[in-house]
Amino acid sequence: MNSPHYILLPVSSTFIAVSLVCAFFLNFLPWGTWIGVPDFVALVLVFWSIHQPRKVGIGVAFAMGLLMDVHDAIHLGENALAYTLLSYFAITIHRRVLWFNPLTQSLHVLPLFLFVQATQVVVRMLVAPDAQFPGILYFSESFVTTLLWPVVTWLLLAPQRRAVDKDDTRPI
């Protein structure tokens, strides 16, 4: 039996900005070169591109990508290109993804995260011919990010949920 769908309150632009800044700072943590550390900025960008495509779009993704490029001290535009394409494809599928529950949504966003990592690897290998393929374990980051999708969905939709009070005079 399906759970009922509730009408959500409008999201605050301030909350979107705070969530993107928090994701940016989570990427600042000293993970080093650990395998499987999720890209929190990509995760939050996909979430808001799917749930609020008019507020968070390709421009925000490009700006966040440039900030990540400066932070990572890599080729300028690598993350910007990847996040821009990520946001574009997330906006493209946003109507279809919203029909499913968060666990099924995670299967829809997994190819997006894999595509972002593949784009980053291709750009690195094209720009620096002496760069080596990082290995198949490099793509485990996408699977860990996908596993976090239901948790992030629950957290970021929490402020929008309507209070469950019994009011018979409310039409909605």
Coordinates of C-alpha atoms in Angstrom, one line a residue:
M1 CA 0.0 0.0 0.0
N2 CA 1.4 3.4 -0.9
S3 CA 1.9 6.1 1.7
P4 CA -0.1 9.2 1.1
H5 CA 1.5 12.2 -0.6
Y6 CA 1.3 15.3 1.5
I7 CA 1.3 18.9 0.2
L8 CA 4.6 20.5 1.1
L9 CA 5.0 24.1 2.2
P10 CA 7.0 26.4 -0.1
V11 CA 10.8 26.2 0.3
S12 CA 12.7 29.2 1.5
S13 CA 15.5 30.5 -0.8
T14 CA 17.6 31.1 2.3
F15 CA 17.2 27.4 3.3
I16 CA 18.4 26.4 -0.2
A17 CA 21.4 28.6 0.1
V18 CA 22.2 27.4 3.6
S19 CA 22.0 23.7 2.4
L20 CA 24.4 24.4 -0.5
V21 CA 26.9 26.2 1.8
C22 CA 26.7 23.3 4.3
A23 CA 27.3 20.8 1.4
F24 CA 30.2 22.9 0.3
F25 CA 31.7 22.9 3.8
L26 CA 31.2 19.1 4.1
N27 CA 33.4 18.8 1.0
F28 CA 36.0 20.9 2.8
L29 CA 36.5 18.1 5.4
P30 CA 40.0 16.6 5.3
W31 CA 39.0 13.3 3.6
G32 CA 42.3 13.3 1.7
T33 CA 42.3 10.7 -1.0
W34 CA 39.9 8.3 0.7
I35 CA 37.9 6.1 -1.6
G36 CA 34.1 6.3 -1.5
V37 CA 33.8 9.8 0.0
P38 CA 30.6 11.3 -1.4
D39 CA 30.4 14.6 -3.3
F40 CA 28.0 16.5 -1.1
V41 CA 27.8 19.5 -3.4
A42 CA 26.7 17.2 -6.3
L43 CA 24.2 15.5 -4.1
V44 CA 22.5 18.7 -2.9
L45 CA 22.7 20.2 -6.4
V46 CA 20.8 17.2 -7.8
F47 CA 18.3 17.3 -5.0
W48 CA 17.4 21.0 -5.5
S49 CA 17.6 20.7 -9.3
I50 CA 14.9 18.0 -9.1
H51 CA 12.8 19.5 -6.4
Q52 CA 13.2 23.2 -7.2
P53 CA 14.4 23.5 -10.8
R54 CA 13.4 27.2 -11.0
K55 CA 15.4 28.2 -8.0
V56 CA 18.5 26.1 -8.4
G57 CA 19.6 25.5 -12.0
I58 CA 22.5 25.5 -14.3
G59 CA 23.8 28.9 -13.2
V60 CA 24.0 27.9 -9.5
A61 CA 25.6 24.6 -10.5
F62 CA 28.3 26.5 -12.6
A63 CA 29.1 28.8 -9.7
M64 CA 29.3 25.9 -7.2
G65 CA 31.6 24.1 -9.7
L66 CA 33.9 27.0 -10.0
L67 CA 34.1 27.3 -6.2
M68 CA 34.9 23.5 -6.0
D69 CA 37.6 24.0 -8.7
V70 CA 39.3 26.7 -6.7
H71 CA 39.0 24.6 -3.5
D72 CA 40.4 21.4 -5.1
A73 CA 43.1 23.4 -6.9
I74 CA 42.5 21.4 -10.1
H75 CA 41.9 22.6 -13.7
L76 CA 39.6 25.5 -13.7
G77 CA 36.3 24.5 -15.2
E78 CA 36.5 20.7 -14.5
N79 CA 33.9 20.7 -11.7
A80 CA 32.0 23.6 -13.3
L81 CA 31.4 21.6 -16.5
A82 CA 30.5 18.4 -14.6
Y83 CA 28.1 20.2 -12.2
T84 CA 26.5 22.1 -15.1
L85 CA 25.8 18.9 -17.0
L86 CA 24.6 17.3 -13.8
S87 CA 22.1 20.0 -13.2
Y88 CA 21.0 20.0 -16.8
F89 CA 20.3 16.3 -16.8
A90 CA 18.7 16.5 -13.3
I91 CA 16.3 19.2 -14.5
T92 CA 15.6 17.1 -17.6
I93 CA 14.3 14.1 -15.5
H94 CA 12.9 16.0 -12.6
R95 CA 9.2 15.4 -13.4
R96 CA 9.7 11.7 -13.8
V97 CA 11.8 11.3 -10.6
L98 CA 9.3 13.0 -8.4
W99 CA 6.7 10.3 -9.0
F100 CA 8.8 7.7 -7.1
N101 CA 9.7 7.2 -3.5
P102 CA 13.2 8.2 -2.4
L103 CA 14.6 4.6 -2.7
T104 CA 13.5 4.4 -6.3
Q105 CA 14.6 7.9 -6.9
S106 CA 18.1 6.9 -5.9
L107 CA 18.2 4.5 -8.8
H108 CA 17.3 7.3 -11.1
V109 CA 20.1 9.6 -9.8
L110 CA 22.8 7.0 -9.8
P111 CA 23.6 7.4 -13.5
L112 CA 23.8 11.2 -13.0
F113 CA 26.5 10.8 -10.3
L114 CA 28.4 8.2 -12.4
F115 CA 28.2 10.6 -15.4
V116 CA 29.7 13.4 -13.3
Q117 CA 32.6 11.3 -12.2
A118 CA 33.2 10.1 -15.8
T119 CA 33.2 13.7 -17.0
Q120 CA 35.7 14.6 -14.4
V121 CA 38.0 11.7 -15.4
V122 CA 37.7 12.5 -19.1
V123 CA 38.6 16.1 -18.6
R124 CA 41.6 15.2 -16.4
M125 CA 42.9 12.8 -19.0
L126 CA 42.3 15.2 -21.9
V127 CA 44.0 18.2 -20.2
A128 CA 46.9 16.2 -18.8
P129 CA 48.0 13.5 -21.2
D130 CA 50.3 12.0 -18.5
A131 CA 47.3 11.5 -16.1
Q132 CA 46.5 7.9 -15.4
F133 CA 43.0 6.3 -15.0
P134 CA 42.2 6.4 -11.3
G135 CA 40.8 2.9 -11.3
I136 CA 37.3 1.4 -11.0
L137 CA 37.1 2.0 -7.2
Y138 CA 37.1 5.8 -8.0
F139 CA 33.5 5.4 -9.1
S140 CA 32.5 4.0 -5.7
E141 CA 31.9 7.6 -4.7
S142 CA 28.8 7.6 -6.9
F143 CA 27.3 4.6 -5.1
V144 CA 27.9 6.0 -1.7
T145 CA 26.3 9.3 -2.8
T146 CA 23.4 7.3 -4.1
L147 CA 23.0 5.5 -0.7
L148 CA 22.8 9.0 0.9
W149 CA 19.9 10.1 -1.3
P150 CA 17.0 8.9 0.9
V151 CA 18.6 10.5 4.0
V152 CA 19.2 13.8 2.2
T153 CA 15.7 13.8 0.8
W154 CA 14.3 13.3 4.3
L155 CA 16.5 16.0 5.8
L156 CA 16.0 18.7 3.1
L157 CA 12.2 18.2 2.8
A158 CA 11.7 18.3 6.6
P159 CA 11.2 22.1 6.9
Q160 CA 8.6 21.9 4.1
R161 CA 6.4 19.2 5.7
R162 CA 3.1 20.5 6.9
A163 CA 2.2 19.9 10.6
V164 CA -0.1 17.0 11.2
D165 CA -2.8 18.7 13.2
K166 CA -6.5 17.7 12.9
D167 CA -8.3 20.8 11.5
D168 CA -11.5 19.9 9.8
T169 CA -12.0 23.4 8.5
R170 CA -8.8 23.4 6.5
P171 CA -9.5 22.6 2.8
I172 CA -6.1 21.0 2.2

